[in-house]
Short mmCIF file of C-alpha atoms in Angstrom, two decimals:
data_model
loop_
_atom_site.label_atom_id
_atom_site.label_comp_id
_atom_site.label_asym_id
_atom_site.label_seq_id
_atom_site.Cartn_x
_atom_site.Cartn_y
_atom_site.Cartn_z
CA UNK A 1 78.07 67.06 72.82
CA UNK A 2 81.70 67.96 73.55
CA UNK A 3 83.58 69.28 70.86
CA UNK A 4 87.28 69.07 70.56
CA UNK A 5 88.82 71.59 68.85
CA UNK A 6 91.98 72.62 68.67
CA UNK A 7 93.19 75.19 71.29
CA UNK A 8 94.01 78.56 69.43
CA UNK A 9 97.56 79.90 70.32
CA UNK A 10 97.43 83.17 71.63
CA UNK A 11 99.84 85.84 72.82
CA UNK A 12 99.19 89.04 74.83
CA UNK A 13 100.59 92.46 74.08
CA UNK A 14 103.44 92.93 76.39
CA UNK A 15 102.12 95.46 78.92
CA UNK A 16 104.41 97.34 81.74
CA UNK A 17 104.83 95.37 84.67
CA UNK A 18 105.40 96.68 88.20
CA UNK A 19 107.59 95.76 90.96
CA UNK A 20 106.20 93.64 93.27
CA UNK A 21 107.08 94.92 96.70
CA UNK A 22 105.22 93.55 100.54
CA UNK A 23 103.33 95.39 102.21
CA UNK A 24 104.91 98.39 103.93
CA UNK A 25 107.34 99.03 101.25
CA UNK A 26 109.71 96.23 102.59
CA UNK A 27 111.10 93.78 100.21
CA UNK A 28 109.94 90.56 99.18
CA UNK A 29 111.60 87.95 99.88
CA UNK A 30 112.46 86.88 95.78
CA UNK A 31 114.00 90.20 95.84
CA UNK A 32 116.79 89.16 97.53
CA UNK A 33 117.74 86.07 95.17
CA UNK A 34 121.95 86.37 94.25
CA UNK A 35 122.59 86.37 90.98
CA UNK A 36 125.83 88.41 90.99
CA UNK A 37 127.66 85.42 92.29
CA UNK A 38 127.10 83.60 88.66
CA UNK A 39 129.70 86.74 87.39
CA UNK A 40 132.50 85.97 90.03
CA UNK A 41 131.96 82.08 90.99
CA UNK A 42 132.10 79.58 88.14
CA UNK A 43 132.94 76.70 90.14
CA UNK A 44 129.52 76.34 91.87
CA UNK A 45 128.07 75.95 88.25
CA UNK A 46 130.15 73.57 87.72
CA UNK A 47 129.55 71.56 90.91
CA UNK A 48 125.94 71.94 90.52
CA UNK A 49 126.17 69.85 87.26
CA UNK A 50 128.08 67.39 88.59
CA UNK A 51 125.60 66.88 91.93
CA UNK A 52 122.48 66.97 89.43
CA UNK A 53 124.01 64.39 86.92
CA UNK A 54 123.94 61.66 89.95
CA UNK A 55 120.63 62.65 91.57
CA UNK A 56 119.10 63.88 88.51
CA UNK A 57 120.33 62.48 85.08
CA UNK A 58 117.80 62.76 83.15
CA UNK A 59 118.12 66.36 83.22
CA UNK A 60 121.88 65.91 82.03
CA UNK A 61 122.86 66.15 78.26
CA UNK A 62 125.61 66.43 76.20
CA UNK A 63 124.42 69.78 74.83
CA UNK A 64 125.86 72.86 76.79
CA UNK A 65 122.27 74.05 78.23
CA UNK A 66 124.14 76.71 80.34
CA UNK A 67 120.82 78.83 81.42
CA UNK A 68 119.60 75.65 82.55
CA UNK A 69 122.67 75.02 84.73
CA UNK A 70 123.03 78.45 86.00
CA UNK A 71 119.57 78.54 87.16
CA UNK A 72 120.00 75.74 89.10
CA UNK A 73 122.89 76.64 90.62
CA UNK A 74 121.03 79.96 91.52
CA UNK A 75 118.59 77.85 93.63
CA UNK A 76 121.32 76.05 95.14
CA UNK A 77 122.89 79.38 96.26
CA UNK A 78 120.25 81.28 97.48
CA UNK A 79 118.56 77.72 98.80
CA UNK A 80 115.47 78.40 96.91
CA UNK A 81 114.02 75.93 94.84
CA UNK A 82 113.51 78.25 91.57
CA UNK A 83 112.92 75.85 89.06
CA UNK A 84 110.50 74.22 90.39
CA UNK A 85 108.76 77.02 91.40
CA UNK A 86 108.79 78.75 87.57
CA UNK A 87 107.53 75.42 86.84
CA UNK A 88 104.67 75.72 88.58
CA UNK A 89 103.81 79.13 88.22
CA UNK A 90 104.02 78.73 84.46
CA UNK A 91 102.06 75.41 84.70
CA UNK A 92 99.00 77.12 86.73
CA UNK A 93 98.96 79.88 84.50
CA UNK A 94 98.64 78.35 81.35
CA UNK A 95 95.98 76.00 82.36
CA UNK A 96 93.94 78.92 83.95
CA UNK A 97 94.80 80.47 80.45
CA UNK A 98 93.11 77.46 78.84
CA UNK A 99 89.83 76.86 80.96
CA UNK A 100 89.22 80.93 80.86
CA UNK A 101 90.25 81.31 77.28
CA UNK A 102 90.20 78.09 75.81
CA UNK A 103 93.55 78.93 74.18
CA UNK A 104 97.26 77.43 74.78
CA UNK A 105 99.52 80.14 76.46
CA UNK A 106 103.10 79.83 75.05
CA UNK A 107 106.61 79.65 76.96
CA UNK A 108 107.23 82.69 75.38
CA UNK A 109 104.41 84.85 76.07
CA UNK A 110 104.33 83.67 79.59
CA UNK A 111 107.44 85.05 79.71
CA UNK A 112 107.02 88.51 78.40
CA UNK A 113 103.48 89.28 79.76
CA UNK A 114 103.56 87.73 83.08
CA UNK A 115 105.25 89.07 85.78
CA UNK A 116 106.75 86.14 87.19
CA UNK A 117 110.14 85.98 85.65
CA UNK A 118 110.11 89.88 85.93
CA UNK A 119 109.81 89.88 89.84
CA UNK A 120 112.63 87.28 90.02
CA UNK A 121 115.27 89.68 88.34
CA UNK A 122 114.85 93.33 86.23
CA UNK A 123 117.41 91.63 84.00
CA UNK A 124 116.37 90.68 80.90
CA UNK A 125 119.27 87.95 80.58
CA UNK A 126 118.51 86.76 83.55
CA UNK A 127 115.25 86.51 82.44
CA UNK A 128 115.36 84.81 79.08
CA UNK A 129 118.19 82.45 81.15
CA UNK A 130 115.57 81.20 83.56
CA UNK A 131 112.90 81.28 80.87
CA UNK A 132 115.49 78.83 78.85
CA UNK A 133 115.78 76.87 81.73
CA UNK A 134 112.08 75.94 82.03
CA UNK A 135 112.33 74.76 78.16
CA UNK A 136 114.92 72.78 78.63
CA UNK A 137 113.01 71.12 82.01
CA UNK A 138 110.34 70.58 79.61
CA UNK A 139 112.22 69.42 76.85
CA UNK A 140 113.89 66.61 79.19
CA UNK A 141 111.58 65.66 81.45
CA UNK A 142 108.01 65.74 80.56
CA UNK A 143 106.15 69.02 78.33
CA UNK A 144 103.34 70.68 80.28
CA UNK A 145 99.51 69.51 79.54
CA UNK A 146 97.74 69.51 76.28
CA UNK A 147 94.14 70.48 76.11
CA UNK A 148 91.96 69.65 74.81
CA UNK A 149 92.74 65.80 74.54
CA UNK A 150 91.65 62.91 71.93
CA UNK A 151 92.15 60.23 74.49
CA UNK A 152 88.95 59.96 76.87
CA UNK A 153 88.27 58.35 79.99
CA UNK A 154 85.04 55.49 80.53
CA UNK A 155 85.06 56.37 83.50
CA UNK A 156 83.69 57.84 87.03
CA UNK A 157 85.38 61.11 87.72
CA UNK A 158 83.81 60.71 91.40
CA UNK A 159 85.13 57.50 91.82
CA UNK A 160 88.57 59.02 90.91
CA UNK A 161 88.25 61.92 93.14
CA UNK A 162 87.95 59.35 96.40
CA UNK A 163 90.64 57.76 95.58
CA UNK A 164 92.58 61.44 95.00
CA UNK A 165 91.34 62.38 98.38
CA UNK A 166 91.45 59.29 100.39
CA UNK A 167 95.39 59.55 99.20
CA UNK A 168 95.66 62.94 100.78
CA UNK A 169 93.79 61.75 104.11
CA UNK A 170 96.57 58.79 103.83
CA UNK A 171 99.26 61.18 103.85
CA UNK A 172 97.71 63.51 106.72
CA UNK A 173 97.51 60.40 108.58
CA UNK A 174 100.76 59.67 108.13
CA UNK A 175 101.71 62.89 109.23
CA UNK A 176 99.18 63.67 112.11
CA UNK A 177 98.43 60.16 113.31
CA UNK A 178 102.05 58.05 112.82
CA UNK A 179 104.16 60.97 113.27
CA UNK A 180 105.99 60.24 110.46
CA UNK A 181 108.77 63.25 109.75
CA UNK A 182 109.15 64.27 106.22
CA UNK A 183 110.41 63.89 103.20
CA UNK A 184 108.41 61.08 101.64
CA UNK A 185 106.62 60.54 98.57
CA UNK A 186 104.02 58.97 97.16
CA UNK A 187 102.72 58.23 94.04
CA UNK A 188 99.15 57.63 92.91
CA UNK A 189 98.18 55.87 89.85
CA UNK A 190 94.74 55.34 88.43
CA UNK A 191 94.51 53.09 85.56
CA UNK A 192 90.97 53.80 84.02
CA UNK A 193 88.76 51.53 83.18
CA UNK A 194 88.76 51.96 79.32
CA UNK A 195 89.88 54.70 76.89
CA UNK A 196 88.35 55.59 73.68
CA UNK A 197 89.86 57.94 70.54
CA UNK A 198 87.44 60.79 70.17
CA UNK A 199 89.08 62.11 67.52
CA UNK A 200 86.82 61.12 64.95
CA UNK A 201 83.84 61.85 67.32
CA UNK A 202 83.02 64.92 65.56
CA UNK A 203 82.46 64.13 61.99
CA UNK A 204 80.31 61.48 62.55
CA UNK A 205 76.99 61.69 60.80
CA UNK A 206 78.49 64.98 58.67
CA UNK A 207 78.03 63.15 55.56
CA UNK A 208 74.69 61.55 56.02
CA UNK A 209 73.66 63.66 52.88
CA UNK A 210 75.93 61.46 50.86
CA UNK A 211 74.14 58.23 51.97
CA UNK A 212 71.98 58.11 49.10
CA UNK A 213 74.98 57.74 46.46
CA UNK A 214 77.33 54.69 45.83
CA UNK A 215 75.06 51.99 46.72
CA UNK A 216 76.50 49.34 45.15
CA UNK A 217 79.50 50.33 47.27
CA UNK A 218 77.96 49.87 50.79
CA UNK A 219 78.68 46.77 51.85
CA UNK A 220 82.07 46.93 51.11
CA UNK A 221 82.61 50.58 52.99
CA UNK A 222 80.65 49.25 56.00
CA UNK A 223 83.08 46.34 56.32
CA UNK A 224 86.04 48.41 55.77
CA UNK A 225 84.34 50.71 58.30
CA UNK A 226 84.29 48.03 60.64
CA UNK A 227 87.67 46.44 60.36
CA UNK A 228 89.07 50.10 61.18
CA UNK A 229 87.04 50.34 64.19
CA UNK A 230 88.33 46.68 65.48
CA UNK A 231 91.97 47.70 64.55
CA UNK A 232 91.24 51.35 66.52
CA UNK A 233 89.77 49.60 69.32
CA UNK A 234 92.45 46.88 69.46
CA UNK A 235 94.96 49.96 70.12
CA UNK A 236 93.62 50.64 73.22
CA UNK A 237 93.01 47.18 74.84
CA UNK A 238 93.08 48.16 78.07
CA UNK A 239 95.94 45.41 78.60
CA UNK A 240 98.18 46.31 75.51
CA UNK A 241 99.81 48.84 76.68
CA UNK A 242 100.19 48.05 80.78
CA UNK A 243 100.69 44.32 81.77
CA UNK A 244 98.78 42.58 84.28
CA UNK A 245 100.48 44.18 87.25
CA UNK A 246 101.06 41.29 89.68
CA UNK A 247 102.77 39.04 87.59
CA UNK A 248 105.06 42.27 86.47
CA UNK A 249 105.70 42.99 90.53
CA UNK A 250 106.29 39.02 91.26
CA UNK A 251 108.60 38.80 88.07
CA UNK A 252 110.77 41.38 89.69
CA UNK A 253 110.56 39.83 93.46
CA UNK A 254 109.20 42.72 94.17
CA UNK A 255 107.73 42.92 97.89
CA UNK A 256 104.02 44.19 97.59
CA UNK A 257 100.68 44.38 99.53
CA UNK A 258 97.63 43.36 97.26
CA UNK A 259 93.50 44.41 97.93
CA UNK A 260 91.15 42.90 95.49
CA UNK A 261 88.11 46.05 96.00
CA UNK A 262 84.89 44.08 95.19
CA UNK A 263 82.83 47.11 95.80
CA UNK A 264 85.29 49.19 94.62
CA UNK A 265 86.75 52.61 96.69
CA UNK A 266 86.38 52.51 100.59
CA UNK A 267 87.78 54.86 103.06
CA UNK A 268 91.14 54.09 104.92
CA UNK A 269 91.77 51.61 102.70
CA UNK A 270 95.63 52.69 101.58
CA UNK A 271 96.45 53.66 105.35
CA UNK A 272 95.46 49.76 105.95
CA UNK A 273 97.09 48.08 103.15
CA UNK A 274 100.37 50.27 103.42
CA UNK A 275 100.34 49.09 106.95
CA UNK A 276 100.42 45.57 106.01
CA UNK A 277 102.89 45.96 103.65
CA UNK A 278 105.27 48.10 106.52
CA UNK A 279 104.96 45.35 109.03
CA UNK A 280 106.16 42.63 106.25
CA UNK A 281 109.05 44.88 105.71
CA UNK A 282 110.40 45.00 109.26
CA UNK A 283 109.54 41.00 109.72
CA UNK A 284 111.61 40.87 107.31
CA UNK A 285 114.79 43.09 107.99
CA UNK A 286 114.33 42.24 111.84
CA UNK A 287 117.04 39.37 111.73
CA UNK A 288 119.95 41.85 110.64
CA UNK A 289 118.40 44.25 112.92
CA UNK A 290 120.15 46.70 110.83
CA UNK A 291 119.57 51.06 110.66
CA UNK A 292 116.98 52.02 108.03
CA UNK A 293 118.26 53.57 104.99
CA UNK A 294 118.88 57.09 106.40
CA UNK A 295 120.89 56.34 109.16
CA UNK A 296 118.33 56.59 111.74
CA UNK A 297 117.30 53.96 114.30
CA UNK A 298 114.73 51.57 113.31
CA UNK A 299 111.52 51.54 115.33
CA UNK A 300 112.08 48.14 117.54
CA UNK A 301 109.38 45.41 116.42
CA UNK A 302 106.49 44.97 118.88
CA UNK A 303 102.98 45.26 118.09
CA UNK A 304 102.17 45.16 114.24
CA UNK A 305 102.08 48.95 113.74
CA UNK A 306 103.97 49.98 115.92
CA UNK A 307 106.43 52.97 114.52
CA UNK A 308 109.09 56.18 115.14
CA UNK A 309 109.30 59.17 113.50
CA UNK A 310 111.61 57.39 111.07
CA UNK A 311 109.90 54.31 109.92
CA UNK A 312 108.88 53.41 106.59
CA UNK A 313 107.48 55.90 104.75
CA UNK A 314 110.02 58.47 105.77
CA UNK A 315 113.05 58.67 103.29
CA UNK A 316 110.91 56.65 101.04
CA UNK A 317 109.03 56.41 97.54
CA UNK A 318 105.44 54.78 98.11
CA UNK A 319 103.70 53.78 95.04
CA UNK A 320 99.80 52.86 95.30
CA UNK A 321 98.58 51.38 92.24
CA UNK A 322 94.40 51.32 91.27
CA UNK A 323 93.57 49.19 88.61
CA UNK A 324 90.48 49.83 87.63
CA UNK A 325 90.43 47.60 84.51
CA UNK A 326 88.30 44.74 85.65
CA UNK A 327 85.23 46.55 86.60
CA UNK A 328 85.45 50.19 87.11
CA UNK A 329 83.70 51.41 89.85
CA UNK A 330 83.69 47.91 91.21
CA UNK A 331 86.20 45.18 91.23
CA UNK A 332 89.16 47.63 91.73
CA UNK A 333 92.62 46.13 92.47
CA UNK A 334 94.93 48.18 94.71
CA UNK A 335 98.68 47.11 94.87
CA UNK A 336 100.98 48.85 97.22
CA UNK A 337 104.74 48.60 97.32
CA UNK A 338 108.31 50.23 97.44
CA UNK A 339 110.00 50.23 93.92
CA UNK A 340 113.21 48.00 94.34
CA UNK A 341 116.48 48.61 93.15
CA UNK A 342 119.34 46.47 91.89
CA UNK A 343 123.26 46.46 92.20
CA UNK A 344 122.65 47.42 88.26
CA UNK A 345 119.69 50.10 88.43
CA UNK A 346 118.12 52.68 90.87
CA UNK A 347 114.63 51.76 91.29
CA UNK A 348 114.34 55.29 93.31
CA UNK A 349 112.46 54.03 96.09
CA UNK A 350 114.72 55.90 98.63
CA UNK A 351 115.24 60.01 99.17
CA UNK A 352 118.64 60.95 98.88
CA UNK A 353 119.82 62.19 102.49
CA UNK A 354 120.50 65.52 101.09
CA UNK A 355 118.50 65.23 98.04
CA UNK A 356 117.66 67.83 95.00
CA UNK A 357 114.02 69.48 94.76
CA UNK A 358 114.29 68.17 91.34
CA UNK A 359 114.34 64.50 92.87
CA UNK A 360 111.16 63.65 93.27
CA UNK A 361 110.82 64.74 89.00
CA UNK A 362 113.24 62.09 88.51
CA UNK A 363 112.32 59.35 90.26
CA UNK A 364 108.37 59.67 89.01
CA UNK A 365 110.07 60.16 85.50
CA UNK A 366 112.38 56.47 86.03
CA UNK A 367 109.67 54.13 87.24
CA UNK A 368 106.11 53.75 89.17
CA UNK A 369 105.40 49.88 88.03
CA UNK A 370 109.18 48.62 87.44
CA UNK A 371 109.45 46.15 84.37
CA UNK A 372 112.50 43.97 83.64
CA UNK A 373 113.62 46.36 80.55
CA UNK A 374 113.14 49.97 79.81
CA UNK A 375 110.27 49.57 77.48
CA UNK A 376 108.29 47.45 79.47
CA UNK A 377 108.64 50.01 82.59
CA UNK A 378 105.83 52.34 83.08
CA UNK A 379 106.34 55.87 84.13
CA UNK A 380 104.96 59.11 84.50
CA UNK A 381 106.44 59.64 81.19
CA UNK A 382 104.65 56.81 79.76
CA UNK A 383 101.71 57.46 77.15
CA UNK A 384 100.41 54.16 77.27
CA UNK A 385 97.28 55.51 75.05
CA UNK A 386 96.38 57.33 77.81
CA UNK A 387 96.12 54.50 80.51
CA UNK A 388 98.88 56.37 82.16
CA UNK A 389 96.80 58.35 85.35
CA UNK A 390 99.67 59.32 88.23
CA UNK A 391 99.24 61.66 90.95
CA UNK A 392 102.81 62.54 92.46
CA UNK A 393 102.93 63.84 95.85
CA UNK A 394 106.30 65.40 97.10
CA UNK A 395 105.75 65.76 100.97
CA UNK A 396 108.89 67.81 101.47
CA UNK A 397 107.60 69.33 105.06
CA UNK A 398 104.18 68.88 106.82
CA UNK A 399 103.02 72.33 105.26
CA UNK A 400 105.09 71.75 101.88
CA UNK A 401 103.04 68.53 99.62
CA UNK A 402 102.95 69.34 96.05
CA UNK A 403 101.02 67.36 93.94
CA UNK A 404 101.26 66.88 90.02
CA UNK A 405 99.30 64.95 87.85
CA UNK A 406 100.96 63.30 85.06
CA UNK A 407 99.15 61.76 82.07
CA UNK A 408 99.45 61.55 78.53
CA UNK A 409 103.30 62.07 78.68
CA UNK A 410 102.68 65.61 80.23
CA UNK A 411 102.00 66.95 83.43
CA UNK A 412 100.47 69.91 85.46
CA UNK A 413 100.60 71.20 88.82
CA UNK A 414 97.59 69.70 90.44
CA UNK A 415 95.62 71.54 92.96
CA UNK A 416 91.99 70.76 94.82
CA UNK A 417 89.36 73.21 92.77
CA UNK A 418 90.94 71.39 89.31
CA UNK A 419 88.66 67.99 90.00
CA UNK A 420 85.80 70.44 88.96
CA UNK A 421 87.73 72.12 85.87
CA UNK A 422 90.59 70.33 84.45
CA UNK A 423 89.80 66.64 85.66
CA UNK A 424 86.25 66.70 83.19
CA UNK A 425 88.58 67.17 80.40
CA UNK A 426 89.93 63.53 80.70
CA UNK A 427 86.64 61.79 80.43
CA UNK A 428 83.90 60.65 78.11
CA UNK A 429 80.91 63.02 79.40
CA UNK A 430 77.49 62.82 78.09
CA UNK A 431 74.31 64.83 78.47
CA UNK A 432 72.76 63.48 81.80
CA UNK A 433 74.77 60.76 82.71
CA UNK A 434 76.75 60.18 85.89
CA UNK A 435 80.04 62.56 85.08
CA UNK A 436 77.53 65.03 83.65
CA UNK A 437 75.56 65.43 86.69
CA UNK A 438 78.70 65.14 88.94
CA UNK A 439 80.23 68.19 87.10
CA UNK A 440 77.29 69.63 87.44
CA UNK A 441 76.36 69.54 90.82
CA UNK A 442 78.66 72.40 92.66
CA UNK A 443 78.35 71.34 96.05
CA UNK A 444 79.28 68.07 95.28
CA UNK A 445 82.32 68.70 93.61
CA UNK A 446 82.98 71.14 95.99
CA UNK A 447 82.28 69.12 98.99
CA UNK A 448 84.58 66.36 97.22
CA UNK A 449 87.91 68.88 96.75
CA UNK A 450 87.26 69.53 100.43
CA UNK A 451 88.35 66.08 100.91
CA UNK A 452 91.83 66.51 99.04
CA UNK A 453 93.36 68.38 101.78
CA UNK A 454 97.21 69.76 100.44
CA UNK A 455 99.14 72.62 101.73
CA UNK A 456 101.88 74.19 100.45
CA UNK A 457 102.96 77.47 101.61
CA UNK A 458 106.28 77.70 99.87
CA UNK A 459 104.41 78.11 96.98
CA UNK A 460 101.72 80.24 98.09
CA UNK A 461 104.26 82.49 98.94
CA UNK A 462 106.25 82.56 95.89
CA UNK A 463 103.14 83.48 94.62
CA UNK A 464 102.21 86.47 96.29
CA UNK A 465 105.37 87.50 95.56
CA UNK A 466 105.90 87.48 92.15
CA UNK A 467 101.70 88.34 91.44
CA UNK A 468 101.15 91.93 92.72
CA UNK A 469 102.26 93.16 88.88
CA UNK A 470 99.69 91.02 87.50
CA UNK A 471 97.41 92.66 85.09
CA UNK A 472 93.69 93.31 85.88
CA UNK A 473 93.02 92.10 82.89
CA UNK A 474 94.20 88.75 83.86
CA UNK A 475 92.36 88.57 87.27
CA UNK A 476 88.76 89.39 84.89
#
């Protein structure tokens, strides 16, 4: 039986960090980072709000938020992505925190007793200004993942971990077979085939002693029992919360490639159906014969397929929807399309020419299946009871694809190894059925993260960097 109890908040004694250095005694490369320029050049503060309030307004706010603005601009100076990348670090920390410790590691603590902040700058202000900046990311865009969660998955976790790494293989085809050039994106959404409350999982049968008291008052409990199970299983009607999709994408005019899955997942099948929906795109600009949205040449119109470096997905937002409503493992519907925009709204379906890291954050946090208002858009900030499953790839370079998984209204940095460890904690898992025995089973799971093939040395980098003060204690 799996528990869910609430994670205990813990903080560790701040312990003396030291200075991480490369091998050699030479210095690492996040030693270098200016921040003396913030002292002597106000203006590129300034200018760095104003460039991330068009690319990235949802980050924008009336309040001050200085730290948050200065840190940016830090990343625009040095040309080092630093948010992002204290982000992430903080995001794989706390959930190794969690599965080791089955605790929630704080902002705060992270702060203090990691050395990740620490290698970026001896200053303290700088610090707690970079540290302030991450709250505030969180704060406006999405807060990082809760565990455990109430909201569980009916489900196959294999099932979702083909379609994870059949989206990977689709992007290393792009890559490696249609020489595609970055940047692109593209965004994977599972909607699950059902989600249950397991709130109340726990408590059931804990007052069976009291059955044998209040008889006269059964009937009526057991009805009122059952009338709040309806009402709890009416909230999450699998259709309440996201709309048939199709008629949503045709409302909009939205152009879109459609596979109805009978037998569910198959390999190569979003490399297929994203061709299809390419080669309708080009029919249908071919009569202007106009430049693609980036300037560049568009590949000239011979066989279906055929493509440059800088056709469609390049400069683009792809998203693949699964809709796994109707069946589950079987009976999957796969839709696959640009999001549009509007002389009135930005559907962010194209890259910026010289876009902001934090792009790809906004455009995943505006729209992945557009509606006509606000509320009836779904996004990676949307709850929807849980329904909400999006994997978010930004393919800034061939070896730079970061992936996040956003659910629940939060989000993590995603990596391979967490299908075995964090993706169990989404779904309904019982003593020797099929999730069970997949988590189980070590060389299946591990044969299956093989599959989800992502690289992004950036990252691995930054952390080698800023770990060699890490505690022992946290390597145990």
């Amino acid at each position: 039986k799996h528990s869910l109890q609430k994670p205990k908040i813990m903080a560790e004694p701040p312990q003396e960090q030291k200075e991480p250095k490369e091998p050699n005694g030479k210095k690492s490369l996040v030693d270098s980072l200016d921040f003396e320029f913030l002292t002597k050049d106000r203006n590129i503060v300034s200018e760095t709000k104003q460039e991330y309030a068009k690319q990235c307004p949802g980050l924008s706010d009336d309040a001050e938020q200085m730290d948050l603005w200065q840190t940016l601009a830090v990343g625009k100076k040095n040309n080092f992505p630093i948010l992002p990348l204290i982000v992430d670090a903080f995001s794989r920390d706390r959930l190794e925190y969690y599965l080791k410790r089955k605790g929630s590691l704080q902002l705060q603590s992270w702060s203090v007793n990691y050395p990740t902040l620490k290698a970026l700058s001896k200053d303290k202000p700088r610090q707690q200004m970079m540290k302030a900046a991450a709250q505030t990311f969180f704060h406006r865009y999405s807060a990082m993942i809760q565990l455990p969660c109430q909201e569980k998955y009916v489900d196959s976790i294999e099932s979702f971990c083909d379609y994870i790494g059949e989206a990977t293989s689709f992007i290393n085809t792009l890559l490696d077979g249609d020489m595609i050039s970055p940047p692109f994106q593209i965004e994977l959404m599972i909607i699950p085939n059902k989600v249950i409350d397991m709130t109340d999982q726990d408590s059931d049968g804990d007052d069976d002693d009291d059955d044998d008291f209040d008889d006269d008052d059964d009937d009526t409990d057991e009805d009122s029992d059952e009338d709040a199970d309806d009402e709890k299983q009416d909230d999450y009607d699998p259709y309440k919360e996201i709309k048939d999709i199709k008629s949503k994408l045709e409302e909009l005019n939205v152009d879109y490639e459609y596979k109805y899955l009978e037998e569910g997942f198959r390999p190569r099948i979003f490399h297929e159906v994203f061709k299809n929906l390419r080669h309708k795109l080009e029919e249908k600009n071919k009569e202007n014969n106009k430049n693609n949205q980036n300037g560049k040449p568009r590949a000239q119109n011979g066989k279906k397929g055929d493509v440059n470096n800088f056709a469609m997905p390049h400069g683009n937002r792809i998203c693949l929807v699964v809709d796994r409503r109707k069946g589950g493992k079987a009976k999957n519907e796969l839709f696959v399309y640009k999001p549009p925009s509007t002389k009135d709204k930005d559907g962010y379906g194209d890259i910026p020419s010289s876009h902001l890291p934090e792009w790809y954050f906004q455009s995943s946090f505006s729209n992945i299946i557009p509606g006509k208002q606000q509320n009836d858009t779904i996004s990676a900030k949307t709850s929807a009871k849980g329904y909400v499953f999006c994997l978010s790839f930004q393919v800034e370079q061939k070896d730079s694809i970061k992936c996040y998984l956003y659910t629940r209204s939060q989000m993590v940095r995603f990596f391979p190894t967490d299908i075995s460890s964090l993706l169990p904690e989404f779904f309904d898992i019982k003593d020797g059925d099929e999730n069970d025995k997949f988590v189980k089973d070590e060389a299946k799971s591990g044969s299956k993260a093989k599959t989800i093939r992502l690289q992004d040395v950036i990252f691995e980098d930054f952390r080698k960097q800023t770990q060699r003060g890490k505690r022992q204690k946290n390597k145990e």
